[in-house]
Coordinates of N, CA and C and ligand atoms in Angstrom, one line a residue:
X1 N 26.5 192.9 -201.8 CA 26.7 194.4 -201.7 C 28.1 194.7 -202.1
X2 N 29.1 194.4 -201.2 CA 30.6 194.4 -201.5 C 30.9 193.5 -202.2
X3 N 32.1 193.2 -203.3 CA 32.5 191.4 -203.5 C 33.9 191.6 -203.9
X4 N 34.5 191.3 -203.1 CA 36.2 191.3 -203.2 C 36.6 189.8 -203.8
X5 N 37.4 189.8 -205.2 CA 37.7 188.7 -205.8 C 39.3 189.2 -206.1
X6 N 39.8 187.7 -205.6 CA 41.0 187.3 -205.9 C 42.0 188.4 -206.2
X7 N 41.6 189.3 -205.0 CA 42.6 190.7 -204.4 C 44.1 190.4 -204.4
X8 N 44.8 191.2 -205.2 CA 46.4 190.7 -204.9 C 46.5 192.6 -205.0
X9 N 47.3 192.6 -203.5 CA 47.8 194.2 -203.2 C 49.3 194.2 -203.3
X10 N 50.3 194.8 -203.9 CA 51.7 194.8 -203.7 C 52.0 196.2 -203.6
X11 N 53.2 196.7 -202.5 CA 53.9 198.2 -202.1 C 55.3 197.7 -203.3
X12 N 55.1 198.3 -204.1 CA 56.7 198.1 -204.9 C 56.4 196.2 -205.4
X13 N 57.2 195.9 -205.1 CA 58.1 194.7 -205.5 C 57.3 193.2 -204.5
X14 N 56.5 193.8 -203.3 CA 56.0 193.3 -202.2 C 54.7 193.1 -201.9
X15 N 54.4 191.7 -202.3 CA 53.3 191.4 -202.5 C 52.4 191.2 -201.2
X16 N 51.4 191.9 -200.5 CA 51.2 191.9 -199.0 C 49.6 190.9 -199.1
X17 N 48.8 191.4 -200.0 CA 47.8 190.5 -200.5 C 47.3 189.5 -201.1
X18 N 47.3 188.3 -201.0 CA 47.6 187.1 -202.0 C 46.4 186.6 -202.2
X19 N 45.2 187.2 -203.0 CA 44.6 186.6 -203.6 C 42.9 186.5 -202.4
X20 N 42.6 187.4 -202.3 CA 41.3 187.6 -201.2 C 40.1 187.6 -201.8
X21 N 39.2 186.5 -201.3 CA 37.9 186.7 -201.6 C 37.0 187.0 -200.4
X22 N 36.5 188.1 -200.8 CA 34.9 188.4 -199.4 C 33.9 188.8 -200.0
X23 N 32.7 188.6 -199.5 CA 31.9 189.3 -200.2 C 30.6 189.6 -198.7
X24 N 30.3 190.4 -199.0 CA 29.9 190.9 -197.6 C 28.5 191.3 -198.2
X25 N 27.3 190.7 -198.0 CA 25.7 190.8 -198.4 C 25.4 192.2 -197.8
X26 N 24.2 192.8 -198.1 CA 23.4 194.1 -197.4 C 23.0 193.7 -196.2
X27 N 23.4 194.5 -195.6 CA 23.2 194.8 -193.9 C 23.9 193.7 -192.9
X28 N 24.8 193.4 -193.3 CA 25.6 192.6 -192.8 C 26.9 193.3 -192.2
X29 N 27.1 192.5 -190.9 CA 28.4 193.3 -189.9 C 29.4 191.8 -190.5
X30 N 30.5 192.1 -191.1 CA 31.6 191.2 -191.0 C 33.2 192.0 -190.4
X31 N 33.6 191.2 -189.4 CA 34.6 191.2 -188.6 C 35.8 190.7 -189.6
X32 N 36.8 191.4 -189.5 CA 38.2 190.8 -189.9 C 39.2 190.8 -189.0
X33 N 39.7 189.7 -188.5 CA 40.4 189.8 -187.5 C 41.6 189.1 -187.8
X34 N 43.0 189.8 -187.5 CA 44.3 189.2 -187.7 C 45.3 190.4 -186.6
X35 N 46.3 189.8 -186.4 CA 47.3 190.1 -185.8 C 47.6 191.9 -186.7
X36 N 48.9 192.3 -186.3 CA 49.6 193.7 -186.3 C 50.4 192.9 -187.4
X37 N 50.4 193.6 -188.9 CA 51.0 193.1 -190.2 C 50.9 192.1 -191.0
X38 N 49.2 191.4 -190.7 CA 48.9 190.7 -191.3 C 47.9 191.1 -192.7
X39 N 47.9 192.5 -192.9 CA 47.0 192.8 -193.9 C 45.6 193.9 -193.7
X40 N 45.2 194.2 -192.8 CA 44.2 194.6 -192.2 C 43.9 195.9 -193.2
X41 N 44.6 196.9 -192.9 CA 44.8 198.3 -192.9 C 45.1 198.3 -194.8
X42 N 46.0 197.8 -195.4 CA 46.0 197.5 -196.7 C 44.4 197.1 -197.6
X43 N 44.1 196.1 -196.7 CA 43.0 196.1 -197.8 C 42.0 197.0 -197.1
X44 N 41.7 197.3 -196.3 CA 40.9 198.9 -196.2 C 41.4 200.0 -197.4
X45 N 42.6 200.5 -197.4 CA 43.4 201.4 -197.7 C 43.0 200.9 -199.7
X46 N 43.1 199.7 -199.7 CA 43.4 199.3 -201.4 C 41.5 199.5 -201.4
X47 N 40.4 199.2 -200.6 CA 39.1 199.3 -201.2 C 38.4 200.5 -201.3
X48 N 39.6 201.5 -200.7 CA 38.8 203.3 -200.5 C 39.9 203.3 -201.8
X49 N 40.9 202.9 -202.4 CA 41.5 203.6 -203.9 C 42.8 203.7 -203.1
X50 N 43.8 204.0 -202.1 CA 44.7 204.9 -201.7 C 46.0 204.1 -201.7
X51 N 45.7 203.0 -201.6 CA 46.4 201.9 -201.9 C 46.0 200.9 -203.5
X52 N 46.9 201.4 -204.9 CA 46.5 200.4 -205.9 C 46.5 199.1 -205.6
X53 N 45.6 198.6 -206.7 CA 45.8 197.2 -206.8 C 46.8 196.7 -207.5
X54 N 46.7 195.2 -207.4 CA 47.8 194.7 -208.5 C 46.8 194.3 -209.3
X55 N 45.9 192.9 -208.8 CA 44.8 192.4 -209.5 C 44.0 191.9 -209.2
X56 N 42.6 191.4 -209.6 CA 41.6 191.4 -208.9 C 40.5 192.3 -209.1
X57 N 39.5 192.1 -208.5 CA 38.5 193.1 -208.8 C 37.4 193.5 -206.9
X58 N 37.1 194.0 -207.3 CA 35.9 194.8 -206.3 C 35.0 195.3 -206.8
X59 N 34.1 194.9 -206.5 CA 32.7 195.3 -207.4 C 31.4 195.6 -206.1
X60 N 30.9 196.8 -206.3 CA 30.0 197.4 -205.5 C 28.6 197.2 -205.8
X61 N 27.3 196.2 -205.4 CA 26.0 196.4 -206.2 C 26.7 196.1 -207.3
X62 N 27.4 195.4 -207.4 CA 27.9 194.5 -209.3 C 28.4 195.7 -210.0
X63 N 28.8 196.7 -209.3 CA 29.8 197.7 -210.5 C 31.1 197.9 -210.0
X64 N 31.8 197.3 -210.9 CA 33.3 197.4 -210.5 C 33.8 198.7 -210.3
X65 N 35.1 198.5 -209.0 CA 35.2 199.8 -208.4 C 36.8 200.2 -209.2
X66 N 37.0 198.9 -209.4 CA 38.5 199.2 -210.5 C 39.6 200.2 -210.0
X67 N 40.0 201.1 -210.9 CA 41.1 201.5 -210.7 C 40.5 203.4 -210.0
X68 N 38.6 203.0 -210.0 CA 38.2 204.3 -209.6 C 39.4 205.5 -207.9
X69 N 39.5 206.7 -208.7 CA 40.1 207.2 -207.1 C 38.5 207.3 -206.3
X70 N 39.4 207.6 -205.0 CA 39.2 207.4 -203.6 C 37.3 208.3 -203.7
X71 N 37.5 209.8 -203.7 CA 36.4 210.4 -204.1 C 34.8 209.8 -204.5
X72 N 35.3 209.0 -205.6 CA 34.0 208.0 -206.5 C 34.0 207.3 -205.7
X73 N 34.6 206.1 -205.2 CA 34.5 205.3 -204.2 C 33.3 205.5 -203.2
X74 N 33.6 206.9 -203.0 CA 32.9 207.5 -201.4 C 31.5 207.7 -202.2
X75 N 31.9 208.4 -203.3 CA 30.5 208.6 -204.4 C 29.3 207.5 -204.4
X76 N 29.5 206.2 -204.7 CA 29.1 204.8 -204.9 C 29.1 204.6 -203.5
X77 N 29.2 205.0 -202.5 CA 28.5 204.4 -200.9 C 29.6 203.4 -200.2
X78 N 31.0 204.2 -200.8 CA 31.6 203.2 -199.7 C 32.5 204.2 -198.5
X79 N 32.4 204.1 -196.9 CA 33.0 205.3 -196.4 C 33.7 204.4 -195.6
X80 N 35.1 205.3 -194.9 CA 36.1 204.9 -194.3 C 36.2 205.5 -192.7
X81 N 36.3 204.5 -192.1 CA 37.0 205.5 -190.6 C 38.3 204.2 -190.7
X82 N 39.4 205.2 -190.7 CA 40.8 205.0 -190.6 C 41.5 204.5 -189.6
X83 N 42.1 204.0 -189.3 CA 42.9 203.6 -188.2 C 43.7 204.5 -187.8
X84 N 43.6 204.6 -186.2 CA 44.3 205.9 -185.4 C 42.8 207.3 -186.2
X85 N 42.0 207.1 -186.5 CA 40.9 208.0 -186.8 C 41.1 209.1 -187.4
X86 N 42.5 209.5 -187.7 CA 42.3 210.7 -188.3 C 41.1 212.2 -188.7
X87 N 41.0 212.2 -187.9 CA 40.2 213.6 -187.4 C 40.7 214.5 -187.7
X88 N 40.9 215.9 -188.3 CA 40.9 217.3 -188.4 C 41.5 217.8 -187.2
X89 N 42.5 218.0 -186.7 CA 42.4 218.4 -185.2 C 42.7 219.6 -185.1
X90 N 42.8 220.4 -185.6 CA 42.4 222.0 -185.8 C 40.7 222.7 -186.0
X91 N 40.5 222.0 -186.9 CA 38.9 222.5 -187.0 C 38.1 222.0 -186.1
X92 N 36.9 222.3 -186.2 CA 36.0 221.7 -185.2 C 34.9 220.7 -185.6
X93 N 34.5 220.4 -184.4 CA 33.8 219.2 -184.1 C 32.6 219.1 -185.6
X94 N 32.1 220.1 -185.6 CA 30.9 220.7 -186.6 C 31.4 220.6 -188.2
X95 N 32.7 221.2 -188.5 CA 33.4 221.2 -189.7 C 34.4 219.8 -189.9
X96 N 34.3 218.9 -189.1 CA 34.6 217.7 -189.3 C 33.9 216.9 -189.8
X97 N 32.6 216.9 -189.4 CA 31.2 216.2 -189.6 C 31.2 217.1 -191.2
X98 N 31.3 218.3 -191.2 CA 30.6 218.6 -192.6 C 31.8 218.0 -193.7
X99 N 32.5 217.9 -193.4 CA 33.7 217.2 -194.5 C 33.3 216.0 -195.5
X100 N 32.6 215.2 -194.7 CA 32.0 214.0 -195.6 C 30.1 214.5 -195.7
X101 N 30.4 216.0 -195.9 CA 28.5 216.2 -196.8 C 28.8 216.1 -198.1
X102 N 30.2 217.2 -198.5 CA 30.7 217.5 -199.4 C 30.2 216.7 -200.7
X103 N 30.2 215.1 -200.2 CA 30.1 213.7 -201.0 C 28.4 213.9 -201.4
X104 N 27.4 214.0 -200.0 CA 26.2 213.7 -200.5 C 25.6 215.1 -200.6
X105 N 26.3 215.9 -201.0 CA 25.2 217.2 -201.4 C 24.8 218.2 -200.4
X106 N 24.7 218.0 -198.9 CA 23.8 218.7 -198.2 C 24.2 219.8 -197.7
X107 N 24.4 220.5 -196.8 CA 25.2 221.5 -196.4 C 25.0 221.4 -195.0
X108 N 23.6 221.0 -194.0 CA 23.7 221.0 -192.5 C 24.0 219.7 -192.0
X109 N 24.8 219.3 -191.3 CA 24.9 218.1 -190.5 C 23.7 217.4 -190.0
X110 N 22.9 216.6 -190.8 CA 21.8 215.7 -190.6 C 21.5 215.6 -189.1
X111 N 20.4 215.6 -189.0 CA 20.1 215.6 -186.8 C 20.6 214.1 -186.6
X112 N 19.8 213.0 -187.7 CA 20.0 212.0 -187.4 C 21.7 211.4 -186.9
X113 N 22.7 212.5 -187.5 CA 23.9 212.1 -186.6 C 24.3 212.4 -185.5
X114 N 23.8 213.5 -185.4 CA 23.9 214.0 -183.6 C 22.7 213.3 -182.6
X115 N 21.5 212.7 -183.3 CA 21.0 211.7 -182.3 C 21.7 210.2 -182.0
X116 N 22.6 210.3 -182.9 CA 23.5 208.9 -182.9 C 24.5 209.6 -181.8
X117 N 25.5 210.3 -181.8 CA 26.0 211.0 -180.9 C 25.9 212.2 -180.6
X118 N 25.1 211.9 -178.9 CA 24.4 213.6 -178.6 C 25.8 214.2 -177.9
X119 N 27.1 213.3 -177.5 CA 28.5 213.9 -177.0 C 28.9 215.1 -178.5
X120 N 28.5 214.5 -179.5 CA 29.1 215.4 -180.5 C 28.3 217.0 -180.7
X121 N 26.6 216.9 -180.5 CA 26.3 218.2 -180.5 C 26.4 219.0 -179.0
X122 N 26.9 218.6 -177.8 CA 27.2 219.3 -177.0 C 28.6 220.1 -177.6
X123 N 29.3 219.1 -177.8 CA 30.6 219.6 -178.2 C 31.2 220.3 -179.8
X124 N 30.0 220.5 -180.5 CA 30.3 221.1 -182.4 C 31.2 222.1 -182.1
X125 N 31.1 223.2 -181.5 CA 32.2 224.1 -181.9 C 33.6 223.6 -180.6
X126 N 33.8 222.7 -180.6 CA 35.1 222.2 -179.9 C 36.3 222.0 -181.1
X127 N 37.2 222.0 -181.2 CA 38.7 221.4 -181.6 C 38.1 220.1 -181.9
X128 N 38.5 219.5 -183.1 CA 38.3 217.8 -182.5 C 39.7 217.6 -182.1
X129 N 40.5 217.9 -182.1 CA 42.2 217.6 -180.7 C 41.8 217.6 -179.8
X130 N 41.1 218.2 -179.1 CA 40.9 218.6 -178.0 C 39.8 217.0 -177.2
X131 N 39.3 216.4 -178.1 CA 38.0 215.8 -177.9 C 39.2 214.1 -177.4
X132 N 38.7 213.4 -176.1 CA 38.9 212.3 -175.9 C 38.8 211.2 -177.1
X133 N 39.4 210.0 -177.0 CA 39.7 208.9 -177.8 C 38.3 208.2 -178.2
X134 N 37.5 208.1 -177.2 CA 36.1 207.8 -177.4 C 35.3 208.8 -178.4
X135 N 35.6 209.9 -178.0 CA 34.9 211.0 -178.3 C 35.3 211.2 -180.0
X136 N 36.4 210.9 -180.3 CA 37.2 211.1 -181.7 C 36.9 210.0 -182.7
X137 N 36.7 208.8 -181.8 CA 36.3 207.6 -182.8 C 34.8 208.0 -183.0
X138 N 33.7 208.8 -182.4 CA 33.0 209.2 -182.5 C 32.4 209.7 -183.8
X139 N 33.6 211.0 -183.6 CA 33.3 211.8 -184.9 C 33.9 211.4 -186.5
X140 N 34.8 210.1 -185.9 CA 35.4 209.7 -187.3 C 34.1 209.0 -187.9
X141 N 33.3 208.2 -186.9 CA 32.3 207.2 -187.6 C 31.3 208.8 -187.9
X142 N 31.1 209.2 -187.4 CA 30.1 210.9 -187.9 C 30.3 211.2 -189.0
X143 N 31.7 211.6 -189.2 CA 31.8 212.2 -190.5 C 31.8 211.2 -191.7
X144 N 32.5 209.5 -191.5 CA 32.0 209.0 -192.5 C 30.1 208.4 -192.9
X145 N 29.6 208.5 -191.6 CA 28.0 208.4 -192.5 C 27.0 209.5 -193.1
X146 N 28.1 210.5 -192.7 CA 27.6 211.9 -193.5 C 27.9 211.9 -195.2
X147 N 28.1 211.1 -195.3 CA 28.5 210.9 -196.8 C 27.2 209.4 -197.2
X148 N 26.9 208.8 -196.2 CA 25.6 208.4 -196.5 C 25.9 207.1 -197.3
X149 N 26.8 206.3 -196.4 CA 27.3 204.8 -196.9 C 26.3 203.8 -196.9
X150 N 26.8 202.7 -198.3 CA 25.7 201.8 -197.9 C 26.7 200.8 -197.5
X151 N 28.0 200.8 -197.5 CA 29.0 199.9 -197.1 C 30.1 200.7 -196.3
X152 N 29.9 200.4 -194.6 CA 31.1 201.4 -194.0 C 32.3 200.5 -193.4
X153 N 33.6 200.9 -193.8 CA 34.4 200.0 -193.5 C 35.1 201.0 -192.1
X154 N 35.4 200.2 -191.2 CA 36.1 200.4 -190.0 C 37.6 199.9 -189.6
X155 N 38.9 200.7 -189.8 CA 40.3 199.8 -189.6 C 40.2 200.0 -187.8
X156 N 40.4 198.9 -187.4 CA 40.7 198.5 -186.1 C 40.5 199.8 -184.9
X157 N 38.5 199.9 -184.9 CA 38.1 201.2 -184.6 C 38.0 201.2 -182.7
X158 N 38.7 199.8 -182.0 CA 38.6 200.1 -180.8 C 40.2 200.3 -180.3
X159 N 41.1 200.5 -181.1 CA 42.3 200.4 -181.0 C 42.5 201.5 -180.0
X160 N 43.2 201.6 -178.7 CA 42.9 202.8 -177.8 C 42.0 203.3 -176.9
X161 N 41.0 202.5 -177.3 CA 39.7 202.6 -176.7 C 39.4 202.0 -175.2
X162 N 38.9 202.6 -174.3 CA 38.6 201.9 -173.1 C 37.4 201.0 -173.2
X163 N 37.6 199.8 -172.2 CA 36.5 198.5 -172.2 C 34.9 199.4 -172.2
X164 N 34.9 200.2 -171.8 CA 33.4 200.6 -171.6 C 33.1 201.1 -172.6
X165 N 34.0 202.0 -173.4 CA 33.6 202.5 -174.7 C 33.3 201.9 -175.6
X166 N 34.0 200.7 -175.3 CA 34.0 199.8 -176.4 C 33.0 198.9 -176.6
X167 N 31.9 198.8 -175.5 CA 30.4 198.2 -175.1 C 29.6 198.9 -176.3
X168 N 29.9 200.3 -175.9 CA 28.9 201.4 -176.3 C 29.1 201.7 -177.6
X169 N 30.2 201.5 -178.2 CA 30.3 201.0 -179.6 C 29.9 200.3 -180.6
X170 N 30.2 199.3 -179.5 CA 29.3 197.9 -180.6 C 27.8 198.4 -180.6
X171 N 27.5 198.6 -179.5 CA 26.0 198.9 -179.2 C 25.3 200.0 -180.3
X172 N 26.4 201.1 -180.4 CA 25.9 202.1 -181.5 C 26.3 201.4 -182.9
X173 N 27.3 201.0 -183.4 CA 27.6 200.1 -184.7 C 26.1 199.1 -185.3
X174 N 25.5 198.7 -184.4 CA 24.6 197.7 -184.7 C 23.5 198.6 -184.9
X175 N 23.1 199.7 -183.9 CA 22.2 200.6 -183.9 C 22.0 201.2 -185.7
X176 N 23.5 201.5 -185.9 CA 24.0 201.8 -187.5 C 23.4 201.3 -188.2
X177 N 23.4 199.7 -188.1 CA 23.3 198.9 -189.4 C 21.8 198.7 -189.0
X178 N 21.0 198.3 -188.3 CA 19.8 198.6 -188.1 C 18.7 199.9 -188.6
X179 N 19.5 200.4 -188.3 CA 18.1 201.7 -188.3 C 18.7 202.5 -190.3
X180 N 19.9 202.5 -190.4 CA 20.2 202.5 -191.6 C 20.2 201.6 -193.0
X181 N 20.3 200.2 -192.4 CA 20.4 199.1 -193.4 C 21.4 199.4 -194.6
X182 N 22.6 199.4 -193.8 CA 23.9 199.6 -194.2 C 24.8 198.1 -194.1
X183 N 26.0 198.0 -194.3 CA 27.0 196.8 -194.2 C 27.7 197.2 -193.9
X184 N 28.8 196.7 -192.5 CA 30.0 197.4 -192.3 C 30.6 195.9 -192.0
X185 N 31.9 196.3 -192.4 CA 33.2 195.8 -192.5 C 34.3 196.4 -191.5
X186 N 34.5 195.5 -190.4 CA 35.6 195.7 -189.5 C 36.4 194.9 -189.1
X187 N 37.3 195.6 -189.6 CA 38.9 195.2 -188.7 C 39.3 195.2 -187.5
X188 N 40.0 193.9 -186.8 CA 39.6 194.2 -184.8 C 40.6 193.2 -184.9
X189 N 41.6 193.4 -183.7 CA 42.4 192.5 -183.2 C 41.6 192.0 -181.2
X190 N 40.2 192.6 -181.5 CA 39.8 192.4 -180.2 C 38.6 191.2 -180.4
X191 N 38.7 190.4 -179.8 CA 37.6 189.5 -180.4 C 36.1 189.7 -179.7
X192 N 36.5 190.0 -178.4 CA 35.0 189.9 -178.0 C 33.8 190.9 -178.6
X193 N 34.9 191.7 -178.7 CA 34.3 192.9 -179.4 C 33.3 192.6 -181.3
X194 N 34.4 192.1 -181.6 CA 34.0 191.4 -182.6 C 32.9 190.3 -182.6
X195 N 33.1 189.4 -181.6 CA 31.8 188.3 -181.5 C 30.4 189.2 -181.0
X196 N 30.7 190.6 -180.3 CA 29.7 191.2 -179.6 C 28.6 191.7 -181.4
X197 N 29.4 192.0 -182.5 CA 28.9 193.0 -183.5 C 28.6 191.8 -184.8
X198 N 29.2 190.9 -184.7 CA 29.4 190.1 -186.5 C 28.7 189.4 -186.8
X199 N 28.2 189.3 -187.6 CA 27.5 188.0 -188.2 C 28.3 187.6 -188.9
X200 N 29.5 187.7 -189.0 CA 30.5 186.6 -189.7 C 31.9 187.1 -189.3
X201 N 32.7 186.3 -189.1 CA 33.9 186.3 -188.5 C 35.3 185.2 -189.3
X202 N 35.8 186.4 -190.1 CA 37.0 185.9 -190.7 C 38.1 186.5 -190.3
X203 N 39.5 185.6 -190.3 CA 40.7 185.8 -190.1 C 42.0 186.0 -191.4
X204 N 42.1 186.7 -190.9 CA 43.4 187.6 -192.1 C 44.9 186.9 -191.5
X205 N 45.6 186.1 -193.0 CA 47.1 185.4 -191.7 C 47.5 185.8 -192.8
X206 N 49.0 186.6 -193.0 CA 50.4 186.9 -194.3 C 49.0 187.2 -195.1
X207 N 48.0 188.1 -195.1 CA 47.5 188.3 -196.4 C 46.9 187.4 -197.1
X208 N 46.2 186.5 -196.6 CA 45.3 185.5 -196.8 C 44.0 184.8 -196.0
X209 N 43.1 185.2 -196.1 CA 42.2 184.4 -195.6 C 41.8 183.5 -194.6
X210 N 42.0 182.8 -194.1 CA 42.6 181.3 -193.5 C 41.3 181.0 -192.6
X211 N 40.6 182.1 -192.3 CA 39.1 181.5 -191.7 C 38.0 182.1 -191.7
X212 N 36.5 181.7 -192.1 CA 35.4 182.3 -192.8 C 34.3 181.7 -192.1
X213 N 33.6 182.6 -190.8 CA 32.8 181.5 -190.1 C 31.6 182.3 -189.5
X214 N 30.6 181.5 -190.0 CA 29.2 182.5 -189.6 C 29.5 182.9 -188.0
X215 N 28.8 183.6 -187.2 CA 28.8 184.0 -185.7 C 28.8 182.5 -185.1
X216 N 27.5 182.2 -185.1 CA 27.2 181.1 -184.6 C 27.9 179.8 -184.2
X217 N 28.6 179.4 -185.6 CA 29.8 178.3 -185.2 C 31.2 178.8 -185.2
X218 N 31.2 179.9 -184.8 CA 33.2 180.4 -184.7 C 33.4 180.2 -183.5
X219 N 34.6 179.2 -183.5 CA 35.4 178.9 -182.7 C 36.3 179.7 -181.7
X220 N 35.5 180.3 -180.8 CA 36.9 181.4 -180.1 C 37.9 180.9 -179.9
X221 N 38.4 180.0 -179.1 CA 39.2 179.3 -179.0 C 40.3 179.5 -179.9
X222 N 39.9 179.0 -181.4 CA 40.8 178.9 -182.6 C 41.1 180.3 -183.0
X223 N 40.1 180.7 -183.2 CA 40.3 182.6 -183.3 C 41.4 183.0 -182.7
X224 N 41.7 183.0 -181.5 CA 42.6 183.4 -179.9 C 44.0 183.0 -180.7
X225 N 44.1 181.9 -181.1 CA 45.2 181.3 -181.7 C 45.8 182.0 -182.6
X226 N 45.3 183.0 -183.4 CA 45.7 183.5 -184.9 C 46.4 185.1 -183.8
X227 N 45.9 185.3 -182.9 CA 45.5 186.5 -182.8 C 46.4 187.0 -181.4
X228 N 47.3 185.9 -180.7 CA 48.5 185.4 -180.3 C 49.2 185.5 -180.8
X229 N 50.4 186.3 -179.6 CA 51.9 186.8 -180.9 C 52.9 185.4 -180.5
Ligands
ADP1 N1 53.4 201.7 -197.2 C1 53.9 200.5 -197.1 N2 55.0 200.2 -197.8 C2 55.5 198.9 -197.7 N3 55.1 197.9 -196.9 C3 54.0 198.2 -196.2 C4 53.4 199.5 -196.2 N4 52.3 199.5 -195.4 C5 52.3 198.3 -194.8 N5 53.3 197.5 -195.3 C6 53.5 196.1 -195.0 O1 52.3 195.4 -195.3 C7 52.1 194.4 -194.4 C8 50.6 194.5 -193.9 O2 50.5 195.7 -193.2 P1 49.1 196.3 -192.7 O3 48.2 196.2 -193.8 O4 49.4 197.7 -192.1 O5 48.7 195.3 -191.6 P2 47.7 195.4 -190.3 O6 46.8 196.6 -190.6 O7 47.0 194.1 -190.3 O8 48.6 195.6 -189.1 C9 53.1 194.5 -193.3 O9 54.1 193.6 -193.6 C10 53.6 195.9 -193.5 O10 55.0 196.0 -193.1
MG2 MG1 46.4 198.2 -189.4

């Protein structure tokens, strides 16, 4: 579905990516887990467009996403929830969700997303500022499946989040990739959380790779180690 080859990201002069391969099949949950500046948020940032590449390729369904901006990206089914969520926080709950129709055409906010979160149609005409941390990571994953992903990528979506929320997360994430038959890609410095959602679990060290391991034989233990300041 996704296939990230031999990714090299540089800011200026500063090479942060060295050479990443992933490729993440349909309907597949893969976890990326690494420490605070090991790459995480970059290669999110370089696969929505917003960050160029240096070299390398990404190819969606086998069509290269190249030097496409961000827009087309979202066009071809790939959506973003950001790190720290970036929400709208002046508009409302309802005009945040419609932000990513824009991409698939529609004009009413699909029921199917407010049966995914019934906290969000209590709350449509609310501020999203106004709306809790739970509540916000909420509408950030809302408004990106309103755009109707077949690949949703997530930067480190329990960051802030309380343990219980973070149950009910995974629990909705999987719900996601089930009833949609989507692929999501998440970034997590939380492991359990991550062993709770993945069918594959890789570690990100200086912008490199360093471990690629179905659910079933990943070592928490060794995981814990990378993930340790
Ligand atoms: N805009 C930027 N300009 C220069 N260096 C950056 C920029 N953003 C991130 N970096 C550097 O890139 C590395 C990876 O950062 P980042 O991708 O944010 O890591 P993570 O999301 O895993 O915490 C860090 O060394 C960070 O300092
Ligand atoms: Mg980050």
């Amino acid at each position: 579905m996704l296939a990230i080859n031999d990714l090299h990201v540089a800011y200026g002069q500063s090479e942060v990516l060295h050479g990443l391969n992933v490729s993440v099949a349909p309907n597949e949950i893969v976890a990326i887990m690494g420490r605070n500046g090991m790459g995480k948020t970059t290669l999110m940032k370089s696969l929505m467009g917003i960050v160029p590449t240096k070299s390398g390729s990404v190819t969606m369904d086998g069509a290269e996403l190249g030097s496409l901006p961000s827009y087309d990206r979202v066009a071809k089914g790939l959506a973003y929830v950001p790190q720290g969520r970036m929400i709208f926080s002046t508009m409302t709950v309802k005009e945040n969700i419609e932000t990513g129709l824009v991409v698939s055409g529609g004009s009413e906010v699909p029921e199917d997303i407010y049966e995914l979160f019934p906290v969000l149609l209590e709350m449509k005409g609310r501020r999203g500022g106004n709306l809790s941390g739970g509540q916000q990571q909420q509408l950030a994953i809302a408004r990106a499946l309103a755009t109707k992903p077949k690949v949703l990528l997530l930067d480190e979506p329990t960051e802030g989040i309380q343990p219980s929320i973070i149950k009910e997360m995974a629990r909705t994430l999987k719900r996601i990739r089930d009833e949609r038959g989507l692929s999501i890609v998440v970034s997590e410095q939380v492991l359990s959380f991550a062993l709770d959602i993945a069918d594959r679990v890789l570690v990100i060290e200086n912008g490199e790779i360093v471990r690629d391991d179905p659910r079933d034989s990943v070592d928490a233990a060794q995981i814990s180690k990378f993930l340790s300041v």
